[in-house]
Amino acid sequence: MTSLSTRRFIQLAALSAAGLLLAACGKKEAPPAPSAAPVAAAPAPAKVYVVGTDAAYAPFESQNEKGEIVGFDIDVLKAVAANAGIEVKFVNTPWEGIFNALGQGDRDMIVSAVTITDERKQTMDFSDPYFDAQQLIAIKENSKITKFADLKKLKVGVQTGTTGDEAVTKLLGKASTNIKRFESTPLALKELESGGVDAVVADNGVVIHYVANNPGGKFKTVSDKDFVPEQYGIALKKGNSELQAKLNKGLAGIKADGSYDKIYAQYFGAPPAAAAAAPSPAASK
Ligand code: ARG
């Protein structure tokens, strides 16, 4: 047992002892505290950290039929929290404004497939990375597009303010009216299906998931090595190094004890370590 959870255990034990005492007093008024032993203030209830997530981003975060927020990010953070001995609660938060909510203290952290970027690092802090990602192009099956540069003169859908938006803005130019911005990635992909845009650029995991689950959309995907590698991190208010340390400790813990790999395999197949460890044809000769 870590010292943290030991302390928590003692806190809980003290709490339930207090509860027993109260129960013993029945419904009668609590007797005046004996002056010799002043009643210690009940320990403050454990802080529940509020986690913002834009739950329209399967398989990372989405809402199931019951309205519960589920997904890879959610399972990872739950495991991190358990490992770090903290409590978390998830609140669906639109992507636009998600970082404002963090800055204003309405959310303690953002777990939403957030790419760690230098620009974002100016205004927020991040946990250690927990997932590798890259942009991927979605197009219709009959499209002639074969690379990112082909999109230069075409209509491209993105989710506003994402790294996909950034990449496309760079290629098409800030003033381009061919960039169609949507409040969610699924909305951009629906627009692709209906022919309103020629392509969508978004995170590979989400595009692959969407294409696989919407065979009627007749999509295909195109990768391009021009897209820079990205990594997801948990975003925190700038300067919140206490929470950052807890999260990093939890992340390291679930990577070390195998629970990260289990969650990864559940959503994406073979765990990343196993994939990396598998001998490549070149290495085995
Ligand atoms: N990884 C991209 C970014 O950080 C997109 C994340 C969007 N996440 C979401 N849940 N909508 O810009």
PDB file of C-alpha atoms and ligand atoms in Angstrom:
ATOM      1  CA  MET A   1       0.000   0.000   0.000  1.00  0.00           C
ATOM      2  CA  THR A   2       1.439   3.396  -0.892  1.00  0.00           C
ATOM      3  CA  SER A   3       1.733   5.975   1.837  1.00  0.00           C
ATOM      4  CA  LEU A   4      -0.932   8.006   0.058  1.00  0.00           C
ATOM      5  CA  SER A   5      -3.536   5.262   0.146  1.00  0.00           C
ATOM      6  CA  THR A   6      -2.546   4.387   3.711  1.00  0.00           C
ATOM      7  CA  ARG A   7      -3.339   7.931   4.717  1.00  0.00           C
ATOM      8  CA  ARG A   8      -6.591   7.749   2.836  1.00  0.00           C
ATOM      9  CA  PHE A   9      -7.420   4.467   4.566  1.00  0.00           C
ATOM     10  CA  ILE A  10      -6.832   6.056   7.957  1.00  0.00           C
ATOM     11  CA  GLN A  11      -9.010   8.995   6.940  1.00  0.00           C
ATOM     12  CA  LEU A  12     -11.791   6.642   5.910  1.00  0.00           C
ATOM     13  CA  ALA A  13     -11.419   4.592   9.090  1.00  0.00           C
ATOM     14  CA  ALA A  14     -11.705   7.788  11.145  1.00  0.00           C
ATOM     15  CA  LEU A  15     -14.769   8.770   9.149  1.00  0.00           C
ATOM     16  CA  SER A  16     -16.575   5.494   9.699  1.00  0.00           C
ATOM     17  CA  ALA A  17     -15.653   5.533  13.399  1.00  0.00           C
ATOM     18  CA  ALA A  18     -17.264   8.951  13.617  1.00  0.00           C
ATOM     19  CA  GLY A  19     -20.283   7.542  11.825  1.00  0.00           C
ATOM     20  CA  LEU A  20     -20.568   4.679  14.341  1.00  0.00           C
ATOM     21  CA  LEU A  21     -20.392   7.171  17.162  1.00  0.00           C
ATOM     22  CA  LEU A  22     -23.198   9.220  15.640  1.00  0.00           C
ATOM     23  CA  ALA A  23     -25.262   6.091  15.064  1.00  0.00           C
ATOM     24  CA  ALA A  24     -24.764   5.122  18.684  1.00  0.00           C
ATOM     25  CA  CYS A  25     -26.246   8.470  19.697  1.00  0.00           C
ATOM     26  CA  GLY A  26     -29.457   7.511  17.881  1.00  0.00           C
ATOM     27  CA  LYS A  27     -31.771  10.234  16.680  1.00  0.00           C
ATOM     28  CA  LYS A  28     -31.318  12.225  19.879  1.00  0.00           C
ATOM     29  CA  GLU A  29     -29.460  15.472  19.819  1.00  0.00           C
ATOM     30  CA  ALA A  30     -25.731  15.017  19.867  1.00  0.00           C
ATOM     31  CA  PRO A  31     -24.470  15.453  23.410  1.00  0.00           C
ATOM     32  CA  PRO A  32     -22.289  18.483  24.075  1.00  0.00           C
ATOM     33  CA  ALA A  33     -18.695  17.693  23.334  1.00  0.00           C
ATOM     34  CA  PRO A  34     -16.743  16.898  26.479  1.00  0.00           C
ATOM     35  CA  SER A  35     -14.592  19.891  27.168  1.00  0.00           C
ATOM     36  CA  ALA A  36     -11.528  17.771  27.831  1.00  0.00           C
ATOM     37  CA  ALA A  37     -11.511  16.207  24.357  1.00  0.00           C
ATOM     38  CA  PRO A  38     -12.744  18.701  21.761  1.00  0.00           C
ATOM     39  CA  VAL A  39     -14.286  16.924  18.766  1.00  0.00           C
ATOM     40  CA  ALA A  40     -11.891  17.100  15.853  1.00  0.00           C
ATOM     41  CA  ALA A  41     -13.372  18.605  12.718  1.00  0.00           C
ATOM     42  CA  ALA A  42     -14.473  15.813  10.383  1.00  0.00           C
ATOM     43  CA  PRO A  43     -11.820  15.342   7.690  1.00  0.00           C
ATOM     44  CA  ALA A  44     -12.694  17.273   4.543  1.00  0.00           C
ATOM     45  CA  PRO A  45     -14.295  14.988   1.940  1.00  0.00           C
ATOM     46  CA  ALA A  46     -11.767  13.902  -0.690  1.00  0.00           C
ATOM     47  CA  LYS A  47     -11.510  16.356  -3.538  1.00  0.00           C
ATOM     48  CA  VAL A  48     -13.209  15.220  -6.711  1.00  0.00           C
ATOM     49  CA  TYR A  49     -11.311  16.485  -9.740  1.00  0.00           C
ATOM     50  CA  VAL A  50     -13.555  17.681 -12.544  1.00  0.00           C
ATOM     51  CA  VAL A  51     -12.449  16.362 -15.937  1.00  0.00           C
ATOM     52  CA  GLY A  52     -13.622  18.085 -19.120  1.00  0.00           C
ATOM     53  CA  THR A  53     -13.985  15.975 -22.240  1.00  0.00           C
ATOM     54  CA  ASP A  54     -15.607  16.523 -25.622  1.00  0.00           C
ATOM     55  CA  ALA A  55     -17.455  13.213 -25.760  1.00  0.00           C
ATOM     56  CA  ALA A  56     -18.021  13.145 -29.511  1.00  0.00           C
ATOM     57  CA  TYR A  57     -14.728  11.523 -30.301  1.00  0.00           C
ATOM     58  CA  ALA A  58     -15.031   7.748 -30.329  1.00  0.00           C
ATOM     59  CA  PRO A  59     -13.166   5.611 -29.525  1.00  0.00           C
ATOM     60  CA  PHE A  60     -11.433   8.074 -27.172  1.00  0.00           C
ATOM     61  CA  GLU A  61     -14.507   9.642 -25.583  1.00  0.00           C
ATOM     62  CA  SER A  62     -18.169   9.297 -26.460  1.00  0.00           C
ATOM     63  CA  GLN A  63     -21.548   8.836 -24.824  1.00  0.00           C
ATOM     64  CA  ASN A  64     -23.186   5.418 -24.753  1.00  0.00           C
ATOM     65  CA  GLU A  65     -26.968   4.791 -24.979  1.00  0.00           C
ATOM     66  CA  LYS A  66     -27.266   5.440 -21.255  1.00  0.00           C
ATOM     67  CA  GLY A  67     -25.588   8.813 -21.627  1.00  0.00           C
ATOM     68  CA  GLU A  68     -22.475   7.651 -19.793  1.00  0.00           C
ATOM     69  CA  ILE A  69     -19.129   8.973 -20.975  1.00  0.00           C
ATOM     70  CA  VAL A  70     -16.985   6.063 -22.127  1.00  0.00           C
ATOM     71  CA  GLY A  71     -13.846   5.419 -24.152  1.00  0.00           C
ATOM     72  CA  PHE A  72     -10.121   4.827 -24.170  1.00  0.00           C
ATOM     73  CA  ASP A  73      -9.275   8.186 -22.572  1.00  0.00           C
ATOM     74  CA  ILE A  74     -11.903   7.626 -19.901  1.00  0.00           C
ATOM     75  CA  ASP A  75     -10.599   4.169 -18.993  1.00  0.00           C
ATOM     76  CA  VAL A  76      -7.016   5.422 -18.963  1.00  0.00           C
ATOM     77  CA  LEU A  77      -7.846   8.320 -16.679  1.00  0.00           C
ATOM     78  CA  LYS A  78      -9.918   6.141 -14.348  1.00  0.00           C
ATOM     79  CA  ALA A  79      -6.962   3.773 -14.033  1.00  0.00           C
ATOM     80  CA  VAL A  80      -4.563   6.681 -13.512  1.00  0.00           C
ATOM     81  CA  ALA A  81      -6.824   8.138 -10.822  1.00  0.00           C
ATOM     82  CA  ALA A  82      -7.127   4.805  -9.010  1.00  0.00           C
ATOM     83  CA  ASN A  83      -3.366   4.389  -9.149  1.00  0.00           C
ATOM     84  CA  ALA A  84      -2.715   7.930  -7.923  1.00  0.00           C
ATOM     85  CA  GLY A  85      -5.380   7.745  -5.211  1.00  0.00           C
ATOM     86  CA  ILE A  86      -7.486  10.629  -6.510  1.00  0.00           C
ATOM     87  CA  GLU A  87     -11.151  10.898  -7.431  1.00  0.00           C
ATOM     88  CA  VAL A  88     -12.358  12.144 -10.807  1.00  0.00           C
ATOM     89  CA  LYS A  89     -15.669  12.960 -12.426  1.00  0.00           C
ATOM     90  CA  PHE A  90     -16.180  13.479 -16.160  1.00  0.00           C
ATOM     91  CA  VAL A  91     -18.158  16.382 -17.575  1.00  0.00           C
ATOM     92  CA  ASN A  92     -19.044  16.541 -21.258  1.00  0.00           C
ATOM     93  CA  THR A  93     -17.611  19.830 -22.492  1.00  0.00           C
ATOM     94  CA  PRO A  94     -17.748  21.188 -26.063  1.00  0.00           C
ATOM     95  CA  TRP A  95     -14.311  21.344 -27.681  1.00  0.00           C
ATOM     96  CA  GLU A  96     -14.747  25.032 -28.448  1.00  0.00           C
ATOM     97  CA  GLY A  97     -14.229  26.621 -25.071  1.00  0.00           C
ATOM     98  CA  ILE A  98     -12.778  23.511 -23.457  1.00  0.00           C
ATOM     99  CA  PHE A  99      -9.452  25.228 -22.738  1.00  0.00           C
ATOM    100  CA  ASN A 100     -11.219  28.338 -21.451  1.00  0.00           C
ATOM    101  CA  ALA A 101     -13.066  26.162 -18.958  1.00  0.00           C
ATOM    102  CA  LEU A 102      -9.681  24.882 -17.832  1.00  0.00           C
ATOM    103  CA  GLY A 103      -8.176  28.350 -17.555  1.00  0.00           C
ATOM    104  CA  GLN A 104     -11.135  29.616 -15.550  1.00  0.00           C
ATOM    105  CA  GLY A 105     -10.989  26.695 -13.141  1.00  0.00           C
ATOM    106  CA  ASP A 106     -14.340  25.188 -14.165  1.00  0.00           C
ATOM    107  CA  ARG A 107     -12.427  22.024 -15.048  1.00  0.00           C
ATOM    108  CA  ASP A 108      -9.350  20.697 -13.242  1.00  0.00           C
ATOM    109  CA  MET A 109      -8.104  18.856 -16.294  1.00  0.00           C
ATOM    110  CA  ILE A 110      -8.975  18.122 -19.902  1.00  0.00           C
ATOM    111  CA  VAL A 111      -8.809  14.553 -21.169  1.00  0.00           C
ATOM    112  CA  SER A 112      -9.998  14.759 -24.729  1.00  0.00           C
ATOM    113  CA  ALA A 113      -7.391  13.341 -27.081  1.00  0.00           C
ATOM    114  CA  VAL A 114      -5.589  16.650 -26.618  1.00  0.00           C
ATOM    115  CA  THR A 115      -2.384  16.896 -28.622  1.00  0.00           C
ATOM    116  CA  ILE A 116       0.544  18.384 -26.744  1.00  0.00           C
ATOM    117  CA  THR A 117       1.712  21.357 -28.817  1.00  0.00           C
ATOM    118  CA  ASP A 118       4.230  24.119 -28.143  1.00  0.00           C
ATOM    119  CA  GLU A 119       1.537  26.706 -28.678  1.00  0.00           C
ATOM    120  CA  ARG A 120      -0.787  25.147 -26.105  1.00  0.00           C
ATOM    121  CA  LYS A 121       2.108  24.789 -23.684  1.00  0.00           C
ATOM    122  CA  GLN A 122       2.224  28.585 -23.465  1.00  0.00           C
ATOM    123  CA  THR A 123      -1.163  28.670 -21.752  1.00  0.00           C
ATOM    124  CA  MET A 124      -1.513  25.254 -20.096  1.00  0.00           C
ATOM    125  CA  ASP A 125       0.520  22.401 -18.706  1.00  0.00           C
ATOM    126  CA  PHE A 126       0.416  18.764 -19.732  1.00  0.00           C
ATOM    127  CA  SER A 127       0.933  15.380 -18.158  1.00  0.00           C
ATOM    128  CA  ASP A 128       3.438  13.048 -19.748  1.00  0.00           C
ATOM    129  CA  PRO A 129       2.188  11.797 -23.140  1.00  0.00           C
ATOM    130  CA  TYR A 130      -0.087   8.743 -23.075  1.00  0.00           C
ATOM    131  CA  PHE A 131      -0.889   8.100 -26.751  1.00  0.00           C
ATOM    132  CA  ASP A 132       0.725   8.540 -30.182  1.00  0.00           C
ATOM    133  CA  ALA A 133      -1.385   9.945 -32.987  1.00  0.00           C
ATOM    134  CA  GLN A 134      -1.183  11.481 -36.436  1.00  0.00           C
ATOM    135  CA  GLN A 135      -3.500  13.277 -38.835  1.00  0.00           C
ATOM    136  CA  LEU A 136      -5.260  11.148 -41.418  1.00  0.00           C
ATOM    137  CA  ILE A 137      -7.240  12.164 -44.508  1.00  0.00           C
ATOM    138  CA  ALA A 138     -10.731  10.780 -45.045  1.00  0.00           C
ATOM    139  CA  ILE A 139     -12.138  10.862 -48.595  1.00  0.00           C
ATOM    140  CA  LYS A 140     -14.840   9.116 -50.595  1.00  0.00           C
ATOM    141  CA  GLU A 141     -13.944   5.763 -52.118  1.00  0.00           C
ATOM    142  CA  ASN A 142     -14.036   7.161 -55.669  1.00  0.00           C
ATOM    143  CA  SER A 143     -11.795  10.166 -54.872  1.00  0.00           C
ATOM    144  CA  LYS A 144      -8.516  10.659 -56.762  1.00  0.00           C
ATOM    145  CA  ILE A 145      -6.736  12.256 -53.804  1.00  0.00           C
ATOM    146  CA  THR A 146      -3.523  10.398 -52.914  1.00  0.00           C
ATOM    147  CA  LYS A 147      -1.655  12.878 -50.698  1.00  0.00           C
ATOM    148  CA  PHE A 148      -2.162  15.854 -48.399  1.00  0.00           C
ATOM    149  CA  ALA A 149      -0.912  18.371 -50.982  1.00  0.00           C
ATOM    150  CA  ASP A 150      -3.766  17.311 -53.287  1.00  0.00           C
ATOM    151  CA  LEU A 151      -6.171  19.104 -50.919  1.00  0.00           C
ATOM    152  CA  LYS A 152      -4.697  22.522 -51.672  1.00  0.00           C
ATOM    153  CA  LYS A 153      -7.501  23.686 -53.975  1.00  0.00           C
ATOM    154  CA  LEU A 154     -10.298  21.544 -52.524  1.00  0.00           C
ATOM    155  CA  LYS A 155     -12.946  21.919 -49.825  1.00  0.00           C
ATOM    156  CA  VAL A 156     -11.689  20.413 -46.599  1.00  0.00           C
ATOM    157  CA  GLY A 157     -13.619  19.753 -43.395  1.00  0.00           C
ATOM    158  CA  VAL A 158     -11.999  19.972 -39.959  1.00  0.00           C
ATOM    159  CA  GLN A 159     -13.026  20.298 -36.322  1.00  0.00           C
ATOM    160  CA  THR A 160     -12.490  23.907 -35.271  1.00  0.00           C
ATOM    161  CA  GLY A 161      -9.323  24.564 -33.324  1.00  0.00           C
ATOM    162  CA  THR A 162      -7.855  21.085 -33.624  1.00  0.00           C
ATOM    163  CA  THR A 163      -4.435  20.124 -34.894  1.00  0.00           C
ATOM    164  CA  GLY A 164      -6.220  18.988 -38.071  1.00  0.00           C
ATOM    165  CA  ASP A 165      -7.526  22.535 -38.455  1.00  0.00           C
ATOM    166  CA  GLU A 166      -3.975  23.836 -37.975  1.00  0.00           C
ATOM    167  CA  ALA A 167      -2.487  21.531 -40.597  1.00  0.00           C
ATOM    168  CA  VAL A 168      -5.162  22.355 -43.161  1.00  0.00           C
ATOM    169  CA  THR A 169      -4.934  26.087 -42.436  1.00  0.00           C
ATOM    170  CA  LYS A 170      -1.212  25.879 -43.105  1.00  0.00           C
ATOM    171  CA  LEU A 171      -1.724  24.151 -46.454  1.00  0.00           C
ATOM    172  CA  LEU A 172      -4.697  26.141 -47.745  1.00  0.00           C
ATOM    173  CA  GLY A 173      -3.800  29.495 -46.166  1.00  0.00           C
ATOM    174  CA  LYS A 174      -5.403  31.469 -43.338  1.00  0.00           C
ATOM    175  CA  ALA A 175      -7.724  33.339 -45.677  1.00  0.00           C
ATOM    176  CA  SER A 176      -8.957  30.262 -47.514  1.00  0.00           C
ATOM    177  CA  THR A 177     -12.733  29.965 -47.748  1.00  0.00           C
ATOM    178  CA  ASN A 178     -12.337  26.298 -48.695  1.00  0.00           C
ATOM    179  CA  ILE A 179     -11.767  25.294 -45.078  1.00  0.00           C
ATOM    180  CA  LYS A 180     -15.070  24.185 -43.566  1.00  0.00           C
ATOM    181  CA  ARG A 181     -14.913  24.197 -39.777  1.00  0.00           C
ATOM    182  CA  PHE A 182     -17.261  22.058 -37.651  1.00  0.00           C
ATOM    183  CA  GLU A 183     -17.861  21.879 -33.939  1.00  0.00           C
ATOM    184  CA  SER A 184     -17.201  18.147 -33.910  1.00  0.00           C
ATOM    185  CA  THR A 185     -15.257  15.691 -36.038  1.00  0.00           C
ATOM    186  CA  PRO A 186     -18.282  13.429 -36.693  1.00  0.00           C
ATOM    187  CA  LEU A 187     -20.117  16.450 -38.123  1.00  0.00           C
ATOM    188  CA  ALA A 188     -17.234  17.096 -40.517  1.00  0.00           C
ATOM    189  CA  LEU A 189     -17.314  13.441 -41.591  1.00  0.00           C
ATOM    190  CA  LYS A 190     -21.082  13.590 -42.161  1.00  0.00           C
ATOM    191  CA  GLU A 191     -20.468  16.541 -44.443  1.00  0.00           C
ATOM    192  CA  LEU A 192     -17.964  14.434 -46.371  1.00  0.00           C
ATOM    193  CA  GLU A 193     -20.576  11.728 -46.751  1.00  0.00           C
ATOM    194  CA  SER A 194     -23.118  14.175 -48.136  1.00  0.00           C
ATOM    195  CA  GLY A 195     -20.574  15.692 -50.515  1.00  0.00           C
ATOM    196  CA  GLY A 196     -20.281  19.125 -48.881  1.00  0.00           C
ATOM    197  CA  VAL A 197     -16.519  18.740 -48.557  1.00  0.00           C
ATOM    198  CA  ASP A 198     -13.949  16.780 -50.592  1.00  0.00           C
ATOM    199  CA  ALA A 199     -11.938  15.558 -47.616  1.00  0.00           C
ATOM    200  CA  VAL A 200     -11.689  15.661 -43.839  1.00  0.00           C
ATOM    201  CA  VAL A 201      -8.430  15.864 -41.918  1.00  0.00           C
ATOM    202  CA  ALA A 202      -8.557  14.616 -38.333  1.00  0.00           C
ATOM    203  CA  ASP A 203      -6.837  12.340 -35.814  1.00  0.00           C
ATOM    204  CA  ASN A 204      -6.166   8.870 -37.240  1.00  0.00           C
ATOM    205  CA  GLY A 205      -7.807   6.921 -34.415  1.00  0.00           C
ATOM    206  CA  VAL A 206     -11.101   8.753 -34.790  1.00  0.00           C
ATOM    207  CA  VAL A 207     -11.132   8.656 -38.594  1.00  0.00           C
ATOM    208  CA  ILE A 208     -10.380   4.926 -38.669  1.00  0.00           C
ATOM    209  CA  HIS A 209     -13.086   4.235 -36.101  1.00  0.00           C
ATOM    210  CA  TYR A 210     -15.662   6.319 -37.975  1.00  0.00           C
ATOM    211  CA  VAL A 211     -14.886   4.808 -41.379  1.00  0.00           C
ATOM    212  CA  ALA A 212     -15.043   1.281 -39.953  1.00  0.00           C
ATOM    213  CA  ASN A 213     -18.408   1.958 -38.323  1.00  0.00           C
ATOM    214  CA  ASN A 214     -19.994   3.734 -41.298  1.00  0.00           C
ATOM    215  CA  PRO A 215     -19.513   1.385 -44.253  1.00  0.00           C
ATOM    216  CA  GLY A 216     -22.484   3.041 -45.953  1.00  0.00           C
ATOM    217  CA  GLY A 217     -20.470   6.262 -46.167  1.00  0.00           C
ATOM    218  CA  LYS A 218     -18.119   4.646 -48.715  1.00  0.00           C
ATOM    219  CA  PHE A 219     -15.024   6.288 -47.285  1.00  0.00           C
ATOM    220  CA  LYS A 220     -11.357   5.516 -47.598  1.00  0.00           C
ATOM    221  CA  THR A 221      -8.348   7.008 -45.861  1.00  0.00           C
ATOM    222  CA  VAL A 222      -5.024   8.423 -47.009  1.00  0.00           C
ATOM    223  CA  SER A 223      -2.011   8.855 -44.749  1.00  0.00           C
ATOM    224  CA  ASP A 224       0.830  11.244 -45.494  1.00  0.00           C
ATOM    225  CA  LYS A 225       4.250  11.352 -43.907  1.00  0.00           C
ATOM    226  CA  ASP A 226       4.128  15.152 -44.089  1.00  0.00           C
ATOM    227  CA  PHE A 227       1.875  15.126 -41.028  1.00  0.00           C
ATOM    228  CA  VAL A 228       3.969  15.586 -37.912  1.00  0.00           C
ATOM    229  CA  PRO A 229       3.744  12.914 -35.201  1.00  0.00           C
ATOM    230  CA  GLU A 230       1.470  13.946 -32.332  1.00  0.00           C
ATOM    231  CA  GLN A 231       1.091  12.830 -28.732  1.00  0.00           C
ATOM    232  CA  TYR A 232      -1.905  13.129 -26.437  1.00  0.00           C
ATOM    233  CA  GLY A 233      -1.518  14.442 -22.911  1.00  0.00           C
ATOM    234  CA  ILE A 234      -3.804  15.422 -20.064  1.00  0.00           C
ATOM    235  CA  ALA A 235      -4.112  19.223 -20.067  1.00  0.00           C
ATOM    236  CA  LEU A 236      -3.881  21.069 -16.751  1.00  0.00           C
ATOM    237  CA  LYS A 237      -4.113  24.631 -15.620  1.00  0.00           C
ATOM    238  CA  LYS A 238      -0.724  26.277 -15.943  1.00  0.00           C
ATOM    239  CA  GLY A 239       1.238  25.893 -12.743  1.00  0.00           C
ATOM    240  CA  ASN A 240      -0.817  23.036 -11.292  1.00  0.00           C
ATOM    241  CA  SER A 241       2.301  21.001 -10.652  1.00  0.00           C
ATOM    242  CA  GLU A 242       0.769  19.148  -7.711  1.00  0.00           C
ATOM    243  CA  LEU A 243      -1.902  17.516  -9.869  1.00  0.00           C
ATOM    244  CA  GLN A 244       0.595  17.082 -12.708  1.00  0.00           C
ATOM    245  CA  ALA A 245       2.883  15.070 -10.436  1.00  0.00           C
ATOM    246  CA  LYS A 246      -0.019  12.875  -9.293  1.00  0.00           C
ATOM    247  CA  LEU A 247      -1.100  12.188 -12.866  1.00  0.00           C
ATOM    248  CA  ASN A 248       2.415  11.399 -14.040  1.00  0.00           C
ATOM    249  CA  LYS A 249       2.885   9.039 -11.136  1.00  0.00           C
ATOM    250  CA  GLY A 250      -0.420   7.341 -11.972  1.00  0.00           C
ATOM    251  CA  LEU A 251       0.471   7.103 -15.669  1.00  0.00           C
ATOM    252  CA  ALA A 252       3.845   5.561 -14.886  1.00  0.00           C
ATOM    253  CA  GLY A 253       2.087   3.187 -12.484  1.00  0.00           C
ATOM    254  CA  ILE A 254      -0.446   1.877 -14.999  1.00  0.00           C
ATOM    255  CA  LYS A 255       2.248   1.489 -17.646  1.00  0.00           C
ATOM    256  CA  ALA A 256       4.411  -0.470 -15.229  1.00  0.00           C
ATOM    257  CA  ASP A 257       1.664  -2.775 -13.930  1.00  0.00           C
ATOM    258  CA  GLY A 258       0.254  -3.664 -17.354  1.00  0.00           C
ATOM    259  CA  SER A 259      -3.139  -1.995 -16.975  1.00  0.00           C
ATOM    260  CA  TYR A 260      -2.366   0.590 -19.668  1.00  0.00           C
ATOM    261  CA  ASP A 261      -1.564  -2.189 -22.159  1.00  0.00           C
ATOM    262  CA  LYS A 262      -4.793  -3.971 -21.257  1.00  0.00           C
ATOM    263  CA  ILE A 263      -6.870  -0.873 -21.940  1.00  0.00           C
ATOM    264  CA  TYR A 264      -4.934  -0.217 -25.139  1.00  0.00           C
ATOM    265  CA  ALA A 265      -5.532  -3.771 -26.386  1.00  0.00           C
ATOM    266  CA  GLN A 266      -9.221  -3.485 -25.578  1.00  0.00           C
ATOM    267  CA  TYR A 267      -9.595  -0.528 -27.953  1.00  0.00           C
ATOM    268  CA  PHE A 268      -6.825  -0.902 -30.524  1.00  0.00           C
ATOM    269  CA  GLY A 269      -5.655  -4.497 -30.539  1.00  0.00           C
ATOM    270  CA  ALA A 270      -2.069  -5.438 -29.721  1.00  0.00           C
ATOM    271  CA  PRO A 271      -0.495  -3.194 -27.069  1.00  0.00           C
ATOM    272  CA  PRO A 272       2.062  -0.688 -28.405  1.00  0.00           C
ATOM    273  CA  ALA A 273       4.966  -2.309 -26.570  1.00  0.00           C
ATOM    274  CA  ALA A 274       4.211  -5.723 -28.073  1.00  0.00           C
ATOM    275  CA  ALA A 275       3.944  -4.196 -31.529  1.00  0.00           C
ATOM    276  CA  ALA A 276       7.263  -2.408 -31.094  1.00  0.00           C
ATOM    277  CA  ALA A 277       8.915  -5.508 -29.677  1.00  0.00           C
ATOM    278  CA  ALA A 278       7.805  -7.745 -32.541  1.00  0.00           C
ATOM    279  CA  PRO A 279      10.884  -8.317 -34.711  1.00  0.00           C
ATOM    280  CA  SER A 280      10.574  -6.545 -38.044  1.00  0.00           C
ATOM    281  CA  PRO A 281      11.561  -8.564 -41.116  1.00  0.00           C
ATOM    282  CA  ALA A 282      14.697  -6.466 -41.483  1.00  0.00           C
ATOM    283  CA  ALA A 283      15.763  -6.968 -37.882  1.00  0.00           C
ATOM    284  CA  SER A 284      15.285 -10.736 -37.940  1.00  0.00           C
ATOM    285  CA  LYS A 285      17.615 -11.508 -40.809  1.00  0.00           C
TER     286      LYS A 285
HETATM  287  N1  ARG B   1      -5.873  15.820 -31.137  1.00  0.00           N
HETATM  288  C1  ARG B   1      -6.533  16.940 -31.719  1.00  0.00           C
HETATM  289  C2  ARG B   1      -6.148  18.201 -31.002  1.00  0.00           C
HETATM  290  O1  ARG B   1      -5.684  18.145 -29.906  1.00  0.00           O
HETATM  291  C3  ARG B   1      -8.031  16.821 -31.719  1.00  0.00           C
HETATM  292  C4  ARG B   1      -8.654  16.521 -30.402  1.00  0.00           C
HETATM  293  C5  ARG B   1     -10.150  16.677 -30.398  1.00  0.00           C
HETATM  294  N2  ARG B   1     -10.709  16.024 -29.269  1.00  0.00           N
HETATM  295  C6  ARG B   1     -12.027  15.873 -29.061  1.00  0.00           C
HETATM  296  N3  ARG B   1     -12.421  15.143 -28.063  1.00  0.00           N
HETATM  297  N4  ARG B   1     -12.858  16.459 -29.834  1.00  0.00           N
HETATM  298  O2  ARG B   1      -6.306  19.286 -31.512  1.00  0.00           O
END
